[in-house]
């Protein structure tokens, strides 16, 4: 455990903790930096569960490959496929490990793991611990890390704010600078490798389902010194959240997984209590429009449908506030308590209504960032990842790695429910041996050979930023600016996006950014100054906000969570079989043309004032892209045309190969 | 991980507190039950009471060691450790007004009352020490050391003939009985006899019944001291003494 | 905005303003002082949104400019355990403390204080490291061999899982300890010239003389009932019978009454008490 091997990890959620414990097991000491006690990280909020192919689904025809396929299809083919494949094949092992670590997964009577169904799949793949699966998983990892802490392998720096990576002359990352949020002291952490595992950036949207720590600042600070940011515009809006004045609280997809039904009264704003509205006067719009998946269509689709039914069709259950019913009242109370207790308590506690008796009122909310720091991967001969290769999870800055929600590579244009916990734990475990190899190759040079003046300079640069902020008297209130930013972003860049709105939002964000540079700090003290820490985080939200807006502006198509109505693929309208067939052919032509242009990763690079956008190819070598046809009119014929084309193409490849 | 600097109490905290818990039932609590039962027989008349007292005093030379080993030392141990326990906590019933929290506070108050009561009670009736000079020069002039085992009922009734004593004894008995009954309940949790909240609720009920019955017994004894006429009792005792003498 | 206007008594459900009294402290060892704030009432407001408003306006009810009140919060949905404080005299999570119900308790004002049993860092932020140190002391983890793949974990039947799950929901918020009359505050001041490590060691030594508290005891029960976790059960019970162990419990049962997650803490304490007794008898006879 030589100190020149020490790794710094930013963030103690599922990804950061699983990387920490894996590195410790490999004999590599870790400094763990977190904005809060790691046990309080945002991963605790994950409710529904964690996916893997399992013995029961296998007997129904499921396989790791199908899990991989569902993930890629659900993500609209925007993922790099090798890492996703590796993840799907690791999934059963990840769950086995978590099971061994003592996670209190729900059980069948015989004592096996119980599973539930989640969105975007037809199999019951999801293992769960009540409705607090994320919390349970995080605690298991937290406990393991505490175990290593008692053995001196981990030093925790809780209540520390990561201020940025330290780069040497060659552009390698040789550590990090962070600030103690209690004493406000700034220190450098030399590191053989630095891993960012800082989660999402929901706070950019003001209110979201995310915790207050998820401000995206860590990622932004890497972005601003040259790390590439991939797919910024892909922000998942969760279909079901409980509207609140401080936060939009998540109502897990598991509520639908356990049989919850989404509906609105057919009469707009029907004044009757929901239980008195007869079945015939209820509009179960998801079930009617998507008979195969019903209430469990992928999240982007459910979100748009709920948004659409309230905004365009005017069927919101309340006047003046948008919401639809999520109904569990047909399920026995005892079963609800056993499987969904945690989330139903949340609803009851914050809304004062018992969801076992009354349908819940829910509306979509910003939930997850599919995009994040661009990371590399090393493809293996079987199309997965090369284990232990130092390229895996590495950003474009040598020595700087990203894992978990803050990397961009697992969820493409839309994340499937219960895949995030998997991607976080998987990437954390998988990166361990890769870092080990990197340290072996570099010999810990970052720590031993970097002159201390470099770290001193990095610290004093941050010290200067801190003091300049304390002395700033520009008159702007950072909290109000944050509200404005949230409003702009929520209006322009969530469920439905329009180019003109994105343009004006960008101008507005630019204006807010300049005003934020003139923020007045009401607390000028040097002890536990949350005011200045918040302001710094706010200022660092703008680069990411701009990347989101610009990425969205330049992507003139619909893909997963990114939806622009002008560019939506139409349903088929012809009724005559032949005409319909021709229409389907045209549809497929357009689809292929669109993929040629836009089936690419958006890559943002910060030029000092704005993000520059470029595009990179996506590795779709394992599963060729196909139309995502959930609920589209004419889906059958399009599918048929598409299958024929694919078959023909295969044949051509085969003959060319002979 | 017990540091060398921690006090003896802290280093052996677990054992001491388990013994404290145990001593509350055996022997201290058990003794109190017997004591109150014996005393309540006074209600049946001076003769019945004297007979029971005689049975106790039949131990003769063993009485003193037995009293010290099974009564006085355990009570002193229970009291000393109890005071240490009280000092280790800080009641907050006015902030957290839950029943169990009130019981926690009451357990401590009644413990203190019980200490004061028992020490006064032993002084009042036995004078603390049996040395002659102490009894004659200190205890008796103060109106203490009232009880004579061979004139049990009459001296007791005589000793209680003061307006101050009956209320004092009432409060004392109440405190002791509460402390015992509630202590029984906490003991059951401490030792893991009643585990679930429902089990603990049922145990509360059972302990309350034990407490009420015991208080009934104690009250009987107290009432008996007030309805017994010392003169009349003296007569009974004298007759018993004589007849015993005759038997010899 | 000269004098605090009390919430409109005629319609206590919908006042226009909410009065808040906050016990502030600028740092460890500094004097605590009360400060009055007033914020606009909104429907479905919780204490978090009140504190957010206080931070944004950064002035007292008298218009005096002050630094925002410092406080901790995280998930805002009562699963992270960050935002514990004493609200209207009772320790609880500020996210789930709804203003309407607080005003029903006391219509004139809402009173916010830091937790009582942990050293104040600033205002409503306290140092709860003692709580996490207890988890180390009690080895609250499952000692697995490796993180490599060794197949599934031990089979656990449903009733057993249903016993364990509520215990594993403990979010280390500290409510149970704050309300416990047997859990005493341990606060050390840093000595001049003392290094971080020295200070840390001195704190930990002091923590080890104090009561571990209900939540960590409950974690012992959880891990001692896990088929693999139980392999180090003796070590946990050793720790649980040392200074500050389970014996300090005085059965006031405030822990279970204030626990925001309804964890059956007193049941855990009873189970741990039984196990600790048997364990120490066994130790006495076998050592």
Short mmCIF file of N, CA and C in Angstrom, two decimals, chain A residues 39-40 139, chain C residues 80-85 91-93 115 118 126 128 131-132 170-178 215 258-261:
data_model
loop_
_atom_site.label_atom_id
_atom_site.label_comp_id
_atom_site.label_asym_id
_atom_site.label_seq_id
_atom_site.Cartn_x
_atom_site.Cartn_y
_atom_site.Cartn_z
N UNK A 39 -22.54 7.81 3.18
CA UNK A 39 -23.78 7.06 3.41
C UNK A 39 -25.02 7.86 3.01
N UNK A 40 -24.85 9.17 2.81
CA UNK A 40 -26.00 10.01 2.46
C UNK A 40 -26.03 10.37 0.97
N UNK A 139 -25.77 1.10 1.35
CA UNK A 139 -25.35 0.78 2.71
C UNK A 139 -24.40 -0.42 2.71
N UNK C 80 -31.92 9.94 3.32
CA UNK C 80 -30.47 10.11 3.42
C UNK C 80 -30.02 10.39 4.84
N UNK C 81 -30.91 10.97 5.67
CA UNK C 81 -30.55 11.20 7.07
C UNK C 81 -29.77 12.47 7.33
N UNK C 82 -29.62 13.33 6.34
CA UNK C 82 -28.80 14.54 6.53
C UNK C 82 -29.44 15.58 7.44
N UNK C 83 -30.73 15.85 7.20
CA UNK C 83 -31.29 17.13 7.65
C UNK C 83 -31.91 17.08 9.05
N UNK C 84 -31.33 16.26 9.92
CA UNK C 84 -31.88 16.14 11.27
C UNK C 84 -31.66 17.43 12.07
N UNK C 85 -32.68 17.88 12.76
CA UNK C 85 -32.55 19.01 13.68
C UNK C 85 -33.69 18.97 14.68
N UNK C 91 -36.65 16.24 17.97
CA UNK C 91 -35.67 15.95 16.93
C UNK C 91 -36.37 15.23 15.78
N UNK C 92 -36.09 15.67 14.55
CA UNK C 92 -36.71 15.05 13.38
C UNK C 92 -36.01 15.51 12.11
N UNK C 93 -36.46 14.95 10.99
CA UNK C 93 -35.90 15.35 9.70
C UNK C 93 -36.62 16.61 9.25
N UNK C 115 -29.20 19.68 16.66
CA UNK C 115 -29.30 18.50 17.50
C UNK C 115 -28.55 18.75 18.80
N UNK C 118 -24.85 16.34 19.72
CA UNK C 118 -23.66 16.36 18.87
C UNK C 118 -23.08 17.78 18.85
N UNK C 126 -24.21 19.88 12.66
CA UNK C 126 -23.52 19.26 13.79
C UNK C 126 -22.57 18.18 13.29
N UNK C 128 -21.62 14.55 13.45
CA UNK C 128 -22.16 13.25 13.86
C UNK C 128 -21.15 12.12 13.68
N UNK C 131 -21.34 8.81 15.64
CA UNK C 131 -22.30 7.80 15.22
C UNK C 131 -21.65 6.81 14.24
N UNK C 132 -20.87 7.36 13.32
CA UNK C 132 -20.22 6.49 12.34
C UNK C 132 -19.06 5.73 12.97
N UNK C 170 -32.09 1.84 8.46
CA UNK C 170 -31.54 2.90 9.33
C UNK C 170 -30.61 3.80 8.53
N UNK C 171 -30.89 5.10 8.53
CA UNK C 171 -30.12 6.03 7.71
C UNK C 171 -29.14 6.85 8.54
N UNK C 172 -28.86 6.40 9.77
CA UNK C 172 -27.87 7.07 10.61
C UNK C 172 -28.16 8.56 10.75
N UNK C 173 -29.41 8.89 10.95
CA UNK C 173 -29.76 10.30 11.10
C UNK C 173 -29.45 10.80 12.50
N UNK C 174 -29.50 9.88 13.49
CA UNK C 174 -29.14 10.25 14.85
C UNK C 174 -30.31 10.67 15.73
N UNK C 175 -31.54 10.64 15.21
CA UNK C 175 -32.70 11.03 16.02
C UNK C 175 -32.76 10.23 17.32
N UNK C 176 -32.57 8.90 17.19
CA UNK C 176 -32.74 8.03 18.36
C UNK C 176 -31.75 8.41 19.46
N UNK C 177 -30.56 8.82 19.06
CA UNK C 177 -29.55 9.16 20.05
C UNK C 177 -29.83 10.53 20.64
N UNK C 178 -30.30 11.43 19.80
CA UNK C 178 -30.52 12.79 20.27
C UNK C 178 -31.61 12.84 21.33
N UNK C 215 -29.21 3.13 17.42
CA UNK C 215 -29.07 2.73 16.01
C UNK C 215 -27.93 1.72 15.82
N UNK C 258 -39.11 8.39 18.36
CA UNK C 258 -38.73 9.47 17.44
C UNK C 258 -38.16 8.96 16.12
N UNK C 259 -37.93 7.65 15.99
CA UNK C 259 -37.29 7.14 14.77
C UNK C 259 -38.15 7.45 13.55
N UNK C 260 -37.61 8.19 12.57
CA UNK C 260 -38.43 8.56 11.41
C UNK C 260 -38.72 7.37 10.51
N UNK C 261 -37.96 6.29 10.66
CA UNK C 261 -38.17 5.15 9.78
C UNK C 261 -38.90 4.01 10.50
#
